Amino acid sequence: MTSELTLFVNPTAGRGRGARAAQPAASALRAAGFSVRTILGDSPEDALTRARGAVRDGTGALIAVGGDGMANLALQAVAGTRTPLGLVAVGTGNDFARALGLPVRDPAAAGRLIADALTGDRLREIDLGRVGDRWFGTVLASGFDSRVNDRGNRMAWPTGRLKYDLAMLAELAAFRPFPYRITLDGGEVREVEATLVAVGNGSSYGGGMRICPGADPADGLFDITVVGDCGRATLLTVFPRVYRGTHIEHPKVTVHRAARVDLAADGITGYADGEPLGPLPLTARCIPRAVRVAAP
């Protein structure tokens, strides 16, 4: 493996933490004997082009510095290759790093862990989800939660997490279950009324909301959480339990496991790792051992 590594930096992640985090992470890597170059990009598209160029040119690892959005962008460059992925998680949610047991908002510790993993060739191979040509590491969200994302993304004010809190209140006011058609591993079509359907390669989204608490990113299967036809009052009771993962004990919640999931519903956008995939219908496939990561 070449000793030159590539830091893939989102300077705006975590209200500027991305740019500040690059330096201590790079220092830890250089102290371990690696040379480090940094790529930014003028836009997500430009950044991805540069990241793919670094992978094509044989970088020793692509190290995403930022949050889940930056990790997702890095996955588009390294998935299906032998180039290792490192994560310096300094964003708002950091769910991918949490799923892998990596340091969160501690860039020096993350840099040391990546250096140790690369030096000792202790890389972990994990599964990824794939929808068309898009890869994801954590959760594909659809339904109430994705409608909140849609509304929040349309709001110019306020900024930050408050925007999505207000978007959630607005969606609750207009709340109704959605008619879904769900097919698991090519089996029979299940027609259900559901509040949301989450397809988990990892366990959490939204900064620690454990929507698929049993998901294991190394077992070759998704965990699919279906929250059924709740009323508004039931949803307000069930949803806070998602932070502990105990919502799956509620009778309106069912969990399935499958390697392929076909989802169809009208007027619903799919989001993966917090990034929009497009409107349903969508087909998600779990691809075993799709990426090598510097993780315990």
Coordinates of C-alpha atoms in Angstrom, one line a residue:
M1 CA 0.0 0.0 0.0
T2 CA 1.3 3.5 -0.9
S3 CA 2.1 5.7 2.1
E4 CA 0.2 8.7 0.5
L5 CA -3.3 9.2 1.9
T6 CA -6.0 11.5 0.7
L7 CA -8.1 13.6 3.1
F8 CA -11.5 14.3 1.6
V9 CA -12.7 17.3 3.5
N10 CA -16.1 19.0 3.8
P11 CA -15.1 22.5 5.2
T12 CA -18.7 23.3 6.2
A13 CA -19.5 20.1 8.2
G14 CA -20.6 20.6 11.8
R15 CA -20.6 24.5 11.4
G16 CA -17.0 24.6 10.3
R17 CA -15.7 21.6 12.3
G18 CA -14.8 19.9 9.0
A19 CA -12.1 22.4 8.1
R20 CA -10.7 22.6 11.7
A21 CA -10.7 18.8 12.1
A22 CA -8.5 18.2 9.0
Q23 CA -5.4 19.5 10.7
P24 CA -5.3 17.3 13.8
A25 CA -6.3 14.2 11.8
A26 CA -3.5 15.0 9.2
S27 CA -1.0 15.5 12.0
A28 CA -1.8 12.1 13.5
L29 CA -1.4 10.4 10.2
R30 CA 1.9 12.2 9.4
A31 CA 3.2 11.2 12.9
A32 CA 2.6 7.6 11.8
G33 CA 4.7 8.0 8.7
F34 CA 2.1 8.8 6.1
S35 CA 2.1 11.6 3.6
V36 CA -1.2 13.4 3.3
R37 CA -2.8 15.4 0.6
T38 CA -6.2 17.2 0.8
I39 CA -9.0 17.5 -1.7
L40 CA -12.0 19.8 -1.3
G41 CA -13.9 20.5 -4.5
D42 CA -16.0 23.4 -5.6
S43 CA -19.2 21.4 -5.4
P44 CA -20.2 17.9 -4.4
E45 CA -19.9 16.8 -8.0
D46 CA -16.4 18.3 -8.4
A47 CA -15.4 16.9 -5.0
L48 CA -16.5 13.4 -6.1
T49 CA -14.7 13.7 -9.4
R50 CA -11.5 14.5 -7.5
A51 CA -12.0 11.7 -5.0
R52 CA -12.5 9.2 -7.8
G53 CA -9.4 10.5 -9.4
A54 CA -7.4 9.9 -6.2
V55 CA -8.7 6.3 -6.0
R56 CA -7.9 5.7 -9.6
D57 CA -4.4 7.1 -9.1
G58 CA -3.8 4.6 -6.3
T59 CA -4.1 6.6 -3.0
G60 CA -3.5 4.4 0.1
A61 CA -6.8 5.4 1.6
L62 CA -9.6 8.0 1.1
I63 CA -10.4 9.6 4.4
A64 CA -13.7 11.5 4.7
V65 CA -13.6 14.4 7.1
G66 CA -17.1 15.7 7.8
G67 CA -20.5 14.1 8.6
D68 CA -22.7 11.4 7.0
G69 CA -23.1 13.4 3.8
M70 CA -19.3 13.4 3.3
A71 CA -19.1 9.8 4.2
N72 CA -21.8 9.0 1.7
L73 CA -19.9 11.0 -1.0
A74 CA -16.7 9.1 -0.2
L75 CA -18.6 5.8 -0.6
Q76 CA -19.4 6.6 -4.2
A77 CA -15.6 6.7 -4.8
V78 CA -14.4 3.7 -2.9
A79 CA -17.3 1.2 -2.9
G80 CA -16.4 -1.9 -5.0
T81 CA -12.7 -1.1 -5.0
R82 CA -9.8 -2.2 -2.8
T83 CA -9.1 1.4 -1.6
P84 CA -9.7 1.6 2.2
L85 CA -12.1 4.2 3.6
G86 CA -11.3 6.2 6.8
L87 CA -13.8 8.4 8.7
V88 CA -13.0 11.5 10.7
A89 CA -16.6 12.1 12.0
V90 CA -17.1 15.7 12.8
G91 CA -20.6 16.4 11.3
T92 CA -24.0 16.8 13.0
G93 CA -25.2 13.2 12.8
N94 CA -22.2 10.9 12.4
D95 CA -24.4 7.8 12.3
F96 CA -22.1 5.8 10.0
A97 CA -19.1 6.3 12.3
R98 CA -21.3 5.3 15.3
A99 CA -22.4 2.1 13.6
L100 CA -18.7 1.2 13.1
G101 CA -17.7 2.1 16.7
L102 CA -15.4 5.0 15.5
P103 CA -14.5 8.2 17.4
V104 CA -17.0 11.0 17.0
R105 CA -15.9 14.7 17.1
D106 CA -12.3 13.6 18.1
P107 CA -10.3 14.1 14.9
A108 CA -6.9 13.3 16.5
A109 CA -8.2 10.0 17.9
A110 CA -9.8 9.2 14.5
G111 CA -6.5 9.9 12.7
R112 CA -4.6 7.6 15.1
L113 CA -7.1 4.8 14.7
I114 CA -6.9 5.1 10.9
A115 CA -3.1 5.1 11.0
D116 CA -3.0 2.0 13.3
A117 CA -5.5 0.1 11.1
L118 CA -3.6 0.9 7.9
T119 CA -0.2 0.2 9.4
G120 CA -1.3 -3.1 10.8
D121 CA -3.5 -4.0 7.8
R122 CA -6.4 -4.3 10.2
L123 CA -9.2 -3.3 7.8
R124 CA -12.8 -4.3 8.2
E125 CA -14.9 -5.4 5.2
I126 CA -18.6 -4.3 5.6
D127 CA -21.7 -4.4 3.5
L128 CA -23.3 -1.5 1.8
G129 CA -26.7 -0.8 0.4
R130 CA -27.1 0.1 -3.3
V131 CA -30.0 1.8 -5.1
G132 CA -29.2 1.9 -8.8
D133 CA -25.6 3.2 -8.9
R134 CA -25.9 5.0 -5.5
W135 CA -24.3 3.4 -2.4
F136 CA -25.3 4.0 1.2
G137 CA -23.9 2.9 4.5
T138 CA -26.6 3.5 7.1
V139 CA -30.4 3.8 6.5
L140 CA -32.7 4.3 3.5
A141 CA -35.6 6.3 4.9
S142 CA -39.0 6.7 3.4
G143 CA -42.4 7.9 4.6
F144 CA -43.0 10.4 7.5
D145 CA -39.3 10.9 8.1
S146 CA -38.5 11.5 4.5
R147 CA -41.4 13.9 4.2
V148 CA -39.9 15.9 7.1
N149 CA -36.6 16.0 5.1
D150 CA -38.4 17.2 2.0
R151 CA -40.1 20.0 3.9
G152 CA -37.0 21.0 5.8
N153 CA -35.0 21.1 2.6
R154 CA -37.6 23.6 1.1
M155 CA -37.3 25.9 4.1
A156 CA -34.9 28.9 3.8
W157 CA -35.3 29.7 7.5
P158 CA -34.5 28.8 10.2
T159 CA -31.2 27.0 9.8
G160 CA -29.7 23.9 11.5
R161 CA -31.6 21.3 13.4
L162 CA -34.4 23.8 14.4
K163 CA -35.5 23.8 10.8
Y164 CA -36.2 20.1 10.8
D165 CA -37.9 20.3 14.2
L166 CA -40.3 22.8 12.7
A167 CA -40.7 20.7 9.6
M168 CA -41.6 17.7 11.8
L169 CA -44.3 19.8 13.5
A170 CA -45.8 20.8 10.2
E171 CA -45.8 17.2 8.9
L172 CA -47.5 16.1 12.1
A173 CA -50.3 18.6 11.4
A174 CA -50.9 17.1 8.0
F175 CA -50.0 13.5 9.0
R176 CA -51.5 10.4 7.4
P177 CA -50.2 6.9 6.8
F178 CA -49.1 6.0 3.3
P179 CA -50.2 3.0 1.2
Y180 CA -47.0 1.0 0.5
R181 CA -46.2 -2.0 -1.7
I182 CA -43.2 -3.9 -0.2
T183 CA -41.5 -6.9 -1.7
L184 CA -38.7 -8.7 0.1
D185 CA -36.2 -10.9 -1.8
G186 CA -38.5 -11.2 -4.8
G187 CA -41.3 -12.7 -2.8
E188 CA -45.0 -11.7 -2.6
V189 CA -46.0 -8.1 -2.7
R190 CA -47.1 -6.9 0.7
E191 CA -49.7 -4.0 0.6
V192 CA -49.6 -2.2 3.9
E193 CA -50.6 1.2 5.3
A194 CA -47.4 2.5 7.0
T195 CA -46.1 5.6 8.6
L196 CA -42.6 4.9 7.5
V197 CA -40.4 2.1 6.1
A198 CA -36.7 2.2 7.0
V199 CA -34.1 -0.1 5.3
G200 CA -31.1 -0.4 7.6
N201 CA -27.6 -1.5 6.7
G202 CA -26.6 0.4 9.9
S203 CA -28.8 0.9 12.9
S204 CA -29.3 4.7 13.2
Y205 CA -30.0 7.9 11.3
G206 CA -30.6 11.5 12.3
G207 CA -27.8 11.6 14.9
G208 CA -28.5 8.5 16.9
M209 CA -32.1 7.6 16.2
R210 CA -31.9 3.8 16.3
I211 CA -34.6 3.1 13.8
C212 CA -33.1 -0.3 12.9
P213 CA -31.5 -1.3 16.2
G214 CA -30.6 -4.8 15.2
A215 CA -28.9 -4.0 11.9
D216 CA -25.5 -5.4 11.4
P217 CA -23.4 -4.0 8.5
A218 CA -21.5 -7.3 8.1
D219 CA -24.3 -9.9 7.9
G220 CA -25.3 -9.6 4.2
L221 CA -28.9 -8.5 5.1
F222 CA -30.9 -5.4 5.7
D223 CA -33.1 -4.9 8.7
I224 CA -36.3 -3.4 7.5
T225 CA -38.4 -1.5 10.1
V226 CA -42.0 -0.9 9.2
V227 CA -44.0 1.5 11.4
G228 CA -47.6 0.7 10.6
D229 CA -50.8 2.8 10.3
C230 CA -50.3 4.9 13.5
G231 CA -52.6 7.7 14.4
R232 CA -50.9 11.0 15.3
A233 CA -51.2 10.3 19.1
T234 CA -49.6 6.8 18.7
L235 CA -46.8 8.2 16.5
L236 CA -46.0 10.8 19.2
T237 CA -45.8 7.9 21.7
V238 CA -43.7 5.6 19.5
F239 CA -41.3 8.0 17.8
P240 CA -39.4 9.2 20.9
R241 CA -38.6 5.6 21.7
V242 CA -36.5 5.4 18.6
Y243 CA -33.5 6.9 20.4
R244 CA -33.3 3.7 22.6
G245 CA -34.4 1.3 19.9
T246 CA -37.4 0.2 22.0
H247 CA -39.9 1.3 19.4
I248 CA -39.7 -2.2 17.8
E249 CA -41.5 -3.6 20.8
H250 CA -44.7 -1.6 19.9
P251 CA -47.4 -3.7 18.2
K252 CA -47.6 -1.3 15.3
V253 CA -43.9 -1.9 14.4
T254 CA -42.6 -4.9 12.6
V255 CA -39.0 -5.8 11.6
H256 CA -38.0 -7.9 8.6
R257 CA -34.7 -9.1 7.2
A258 CA -33.8 -9.3 3.5
A259 CA -31.0 -8.8 1.0
R260 CA -33.3 -7.0 -1.5
V261 CA -36.2 -4.7 -0.8
D262 CA -38.5 -3.2 -3.4
L263 CA -40.5 -0.2 -2.1
A264 CA -43.3 1.6 -3.9
A265 CA -45.5 4.4 -2.6
D266 CA -46.9 7.5 -4.2
G267 CA -45.6 10.9 -3.3
I268 CA -42.7 9.6 -1.2
T269 CA -39.0 10.4 -1.6
G270 CA -36.3 8.0 -0.5
Y271 CA -33.3 9.3 1.4
A272 CA -30.1 7.3 2.1
D273 CA -27.5 8.5 4.6
G274 CA -29.6 11.7 4.7
E275 CA -29.2 12.3 1.0
P276 CA -32.1 12.3 -1.5
L277 CA -32.3 9.3 -3.8
G278 CA -35.4 10.2 -5.7
P279 CA -39.1 9.2 -5.6
L280 CA -40.3 5.7 -4.9
P281 CA -40.5 3.1 -6.4
L282 CA -36.9 2.1 -5.5
T283 CA -35.1 -1.1 -5.2
A284 CA -32.3 -1.5 -2.5
R285 CA -29.8 -4.3 -2.5
C286 CA -27.4 -5.3 0.2
I287 CA -24.0 -5.8 -1.3
P288 CA -21.8 -8.0 1.0
R289 CA -18.2 -6.8 1.8
A290 CA -18.5 -3.9 -0.6
V291 CA -16.0 -1.6 1.1
R292 CA -12.9 -1.9 3.4
V293 CA -13.0 0.5 6.3
A294 CA -10.4 1.5 8.9
A295 CA -12.6 0.5 11.9
P296 CA -12.3 -1.8 15.0

